[in-house]
Short mmCIF file of C-alpha atoms in Angstrom, two decimals:
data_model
loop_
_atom_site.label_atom_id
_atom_site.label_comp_id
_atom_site.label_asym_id
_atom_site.label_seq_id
_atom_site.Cartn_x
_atom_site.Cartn_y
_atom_site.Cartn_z
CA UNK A 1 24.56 -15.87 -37.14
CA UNK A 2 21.62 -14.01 -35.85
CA UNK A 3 20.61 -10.91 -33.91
CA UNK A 4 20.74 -10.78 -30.02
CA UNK A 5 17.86 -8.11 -28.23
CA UNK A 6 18.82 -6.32 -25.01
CA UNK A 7 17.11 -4.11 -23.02
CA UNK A 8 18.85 -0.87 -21.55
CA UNK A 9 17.52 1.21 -18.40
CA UNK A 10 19.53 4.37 -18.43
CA UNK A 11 18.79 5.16 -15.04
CA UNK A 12 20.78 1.92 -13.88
CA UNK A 13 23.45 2.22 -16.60
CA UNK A 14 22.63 -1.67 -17.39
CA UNK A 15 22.00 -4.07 -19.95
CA UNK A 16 19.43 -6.79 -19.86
CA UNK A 17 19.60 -9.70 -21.94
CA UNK A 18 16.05 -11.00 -23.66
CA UNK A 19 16.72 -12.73 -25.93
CA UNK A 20 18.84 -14.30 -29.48
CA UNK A 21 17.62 -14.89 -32.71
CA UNK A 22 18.82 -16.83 -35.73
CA UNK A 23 16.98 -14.61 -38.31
CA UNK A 24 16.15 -10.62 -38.20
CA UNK A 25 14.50 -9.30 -35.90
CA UNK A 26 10.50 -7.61 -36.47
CA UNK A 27 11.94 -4.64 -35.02
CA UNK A 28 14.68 -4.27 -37.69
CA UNK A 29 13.46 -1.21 -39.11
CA UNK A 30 13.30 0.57 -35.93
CA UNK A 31 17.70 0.19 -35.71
CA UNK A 32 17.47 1.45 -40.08
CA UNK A 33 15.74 4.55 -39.20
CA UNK A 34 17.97 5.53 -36.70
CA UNK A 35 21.25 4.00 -37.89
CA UNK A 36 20.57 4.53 -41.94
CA UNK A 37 21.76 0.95 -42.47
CA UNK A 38 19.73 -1.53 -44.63
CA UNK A 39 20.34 -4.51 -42.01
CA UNK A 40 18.70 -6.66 -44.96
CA UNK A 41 20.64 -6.18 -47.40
CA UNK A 42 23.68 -6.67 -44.88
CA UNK A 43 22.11 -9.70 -44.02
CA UNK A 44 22.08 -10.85 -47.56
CA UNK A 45 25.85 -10.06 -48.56
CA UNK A 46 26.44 -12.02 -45.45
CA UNK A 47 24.84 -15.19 -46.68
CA UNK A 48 26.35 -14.22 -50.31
CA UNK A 49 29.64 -14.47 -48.49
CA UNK A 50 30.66 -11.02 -48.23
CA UNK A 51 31.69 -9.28 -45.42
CA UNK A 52 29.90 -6.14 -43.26
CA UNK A 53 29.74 -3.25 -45.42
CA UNK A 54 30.76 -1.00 -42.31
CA UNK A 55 32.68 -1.37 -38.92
CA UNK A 56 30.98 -1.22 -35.47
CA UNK A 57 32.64 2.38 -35.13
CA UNK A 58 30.74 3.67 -38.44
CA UNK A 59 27.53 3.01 -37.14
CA UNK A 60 26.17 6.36 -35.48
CA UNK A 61 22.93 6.45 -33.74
CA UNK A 62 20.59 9.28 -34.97
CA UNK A 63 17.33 10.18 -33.34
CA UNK A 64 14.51 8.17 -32.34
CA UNK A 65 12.40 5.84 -33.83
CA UNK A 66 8.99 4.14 -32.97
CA UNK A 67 7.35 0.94 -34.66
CA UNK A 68 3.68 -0.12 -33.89
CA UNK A 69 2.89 -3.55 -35.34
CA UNK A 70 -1.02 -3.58 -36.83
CA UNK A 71 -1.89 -6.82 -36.15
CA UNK A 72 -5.63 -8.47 -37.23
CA UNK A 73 -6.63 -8.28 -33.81
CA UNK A 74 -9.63 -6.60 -32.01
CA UNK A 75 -7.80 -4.22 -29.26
CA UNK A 76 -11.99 -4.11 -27.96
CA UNK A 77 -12.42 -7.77 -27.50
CA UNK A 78 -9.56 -8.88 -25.83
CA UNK A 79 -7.24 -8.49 -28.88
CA UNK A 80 -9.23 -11.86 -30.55
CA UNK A 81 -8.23 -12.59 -33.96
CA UNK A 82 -9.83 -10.81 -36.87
CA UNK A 83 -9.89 -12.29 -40.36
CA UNK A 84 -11.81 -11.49 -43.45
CA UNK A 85 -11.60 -9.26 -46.55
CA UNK A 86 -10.19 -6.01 -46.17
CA UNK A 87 -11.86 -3.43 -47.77
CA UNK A 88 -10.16 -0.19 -47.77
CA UNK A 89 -5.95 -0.17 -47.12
CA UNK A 90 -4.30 3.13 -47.29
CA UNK A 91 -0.84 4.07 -45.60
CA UNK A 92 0.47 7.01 -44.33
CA UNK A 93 3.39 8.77 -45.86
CA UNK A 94 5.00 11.71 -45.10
CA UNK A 95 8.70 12.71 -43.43
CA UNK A 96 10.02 10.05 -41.29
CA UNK A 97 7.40 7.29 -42.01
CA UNK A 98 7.89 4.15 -43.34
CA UNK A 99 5.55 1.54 -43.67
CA UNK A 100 6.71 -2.49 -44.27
CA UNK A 101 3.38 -4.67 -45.61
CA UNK A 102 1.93 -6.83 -47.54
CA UNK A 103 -1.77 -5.52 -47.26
CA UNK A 104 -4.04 -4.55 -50.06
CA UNK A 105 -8.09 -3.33 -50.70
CA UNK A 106 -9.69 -7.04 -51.60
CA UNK A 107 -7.20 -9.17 -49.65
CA UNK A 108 -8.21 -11.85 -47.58
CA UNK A 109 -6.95 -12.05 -44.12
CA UNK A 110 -6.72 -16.04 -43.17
CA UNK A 111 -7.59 -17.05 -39.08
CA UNK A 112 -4.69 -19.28 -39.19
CA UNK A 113 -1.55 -17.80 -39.97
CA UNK A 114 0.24 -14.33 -38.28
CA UNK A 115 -1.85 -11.68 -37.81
CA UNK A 116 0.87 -9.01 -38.70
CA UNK A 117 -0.71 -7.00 -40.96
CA UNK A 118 1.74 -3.61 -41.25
CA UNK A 119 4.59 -2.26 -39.31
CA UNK A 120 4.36 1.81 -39.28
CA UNK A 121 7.37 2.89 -38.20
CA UNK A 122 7.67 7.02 -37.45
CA UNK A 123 11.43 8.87 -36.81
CA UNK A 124 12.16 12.18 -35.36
CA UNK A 125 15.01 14.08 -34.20
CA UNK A 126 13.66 13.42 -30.76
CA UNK A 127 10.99 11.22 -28.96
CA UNK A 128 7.76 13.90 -28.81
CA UNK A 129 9.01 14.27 -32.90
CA UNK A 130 8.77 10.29 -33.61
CA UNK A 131 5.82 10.28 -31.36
CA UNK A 132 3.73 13.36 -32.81
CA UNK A 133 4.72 11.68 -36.53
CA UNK A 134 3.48 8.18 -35.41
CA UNK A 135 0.47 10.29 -34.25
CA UNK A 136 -0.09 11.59 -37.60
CA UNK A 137 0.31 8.41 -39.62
CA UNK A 138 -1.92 6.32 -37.23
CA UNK A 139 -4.54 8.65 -38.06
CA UNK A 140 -3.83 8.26 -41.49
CA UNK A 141 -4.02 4.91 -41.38
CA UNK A 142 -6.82 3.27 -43.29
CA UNK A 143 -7.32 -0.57 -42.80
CA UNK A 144 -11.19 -1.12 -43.43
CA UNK A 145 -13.54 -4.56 -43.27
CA UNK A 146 -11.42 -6.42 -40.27
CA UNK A 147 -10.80 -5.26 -36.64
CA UNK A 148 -6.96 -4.47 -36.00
CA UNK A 149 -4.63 -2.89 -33.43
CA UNK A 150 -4.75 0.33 -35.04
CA UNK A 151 -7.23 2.12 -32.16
CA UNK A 152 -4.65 0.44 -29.52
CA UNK A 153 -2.05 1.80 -30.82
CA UNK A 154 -2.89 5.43 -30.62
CA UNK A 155 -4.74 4.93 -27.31
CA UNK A 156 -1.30 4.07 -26.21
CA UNK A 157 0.71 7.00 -27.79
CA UNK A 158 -2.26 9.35 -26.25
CA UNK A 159 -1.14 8.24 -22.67
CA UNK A 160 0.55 11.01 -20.56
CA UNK A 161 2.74 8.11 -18.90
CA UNK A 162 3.60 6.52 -21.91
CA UNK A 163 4.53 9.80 -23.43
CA UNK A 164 6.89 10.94 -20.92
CA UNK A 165 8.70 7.14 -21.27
CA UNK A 166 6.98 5.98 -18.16
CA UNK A 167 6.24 2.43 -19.04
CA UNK A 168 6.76 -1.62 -18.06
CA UNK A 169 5.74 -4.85 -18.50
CA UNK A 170 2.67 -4.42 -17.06
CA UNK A 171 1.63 -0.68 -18.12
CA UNK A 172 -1.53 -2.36 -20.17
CA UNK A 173 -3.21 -3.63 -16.56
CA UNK A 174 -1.73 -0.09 -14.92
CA UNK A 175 -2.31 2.74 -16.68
CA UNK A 176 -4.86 1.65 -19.96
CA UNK A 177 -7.66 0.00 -17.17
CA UNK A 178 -6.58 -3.50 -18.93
CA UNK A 179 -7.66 -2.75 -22.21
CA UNK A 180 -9.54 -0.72 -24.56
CA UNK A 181 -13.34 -0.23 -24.25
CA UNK A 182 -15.25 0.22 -26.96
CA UNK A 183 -16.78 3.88 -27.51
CA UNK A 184 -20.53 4.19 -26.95
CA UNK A 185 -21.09 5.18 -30.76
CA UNK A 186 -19.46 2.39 -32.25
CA UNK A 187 -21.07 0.28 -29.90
CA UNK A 188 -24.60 1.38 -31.48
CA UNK A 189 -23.52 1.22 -35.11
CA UNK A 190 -21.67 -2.60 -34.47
CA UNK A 191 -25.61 -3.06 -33.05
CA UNK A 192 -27.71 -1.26 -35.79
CA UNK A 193 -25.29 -3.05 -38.35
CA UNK A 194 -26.51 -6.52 -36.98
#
């Protein structure tokens, strides 16, 4: 068992394969939000020796869904890893937003294991709705004491190309200059803080 990823361009019609797992996929909640399934718990009566809870033609696609994995990485220094104590955590809530983590105030991010830190996952009816909610909960977002992805992330959804679904592999080098660069002000606090 396991799940198989594909890409889909609608403008070709096509499927592209990228790849098969044998264990869920990070992006899992992404297919819940928009399916209503709880692919874990299918995934457990599975293994329990049960069969699917649904058929293929049950499952109905509704809106769309965005995920952006927070990762203990510095989006201003070449995403380098960030560990320490965090702390301030608070998540968003709020229609449509779900958050998956293990993060708390006082806990210690280690440098040697996964820097996933929380997936924030926003739906809407339609793409600007999922985007304008992941908007919303990013800057709700409050991970304090380490660097993370967070500032990334909604760089990214701020992009006029990436908003109107203009995007590939290489959109980072294209159309976000490479990177993020740090902002002036932060710049002199990171210096008076020294």
């Amino acid at each position: 068992a396991g799940t198989v990823e594909f890409l889909y361009v609608e403008k070709e019609q096509k499927f592209y394969f990228l790849e098969m797992n044998t264990r869920i996929q990070v992006e899992h909640p992404v297919t819940e939000m928009i399916t209503g399934l709880d692919i874990v718990k299918e995934q457990i009566r599975i293994a329990a020796g049960e069969k699917l809870g649904y058929r293929q033609r049950d499952i109905v696609f509704r809106g769309h869904a965005i995920e952006c994995r927070i990762t203990a990485e510095d989006p201003y220094n070449d995403f380098q890893p960030s560990f320490g104590t965090v702390t301030l955590c608070r998540f968003p809530g709020g229609p449509g937003v779900r958050v998956d983590s293990h993060l708390y105030s006082g806990y210690c991010v280690p440098s040697f294991y996964d820097p996933l830190l929380a997936k924030v996952i926003a739906w809407g009816r339609d793409r600007p709705e999922a985007l304008a909610r992941m908007q919303r909960a990013l800057q709700e977002l409050r991970i304090e004491g380490i660097a993370t992805t967070q500032p990334f992330h909604q760089a990214l959804l701020a992009n006029a190309f990436f908003q109107r679904g203009e995007y590939s592999t290489h959109f980072i080098q294209r159309r976000m200059g490479g990177g993020l660069r740090r902002p002036e002000g932060e710049r002199a606090r990171e210096v008076v803080h020294v």
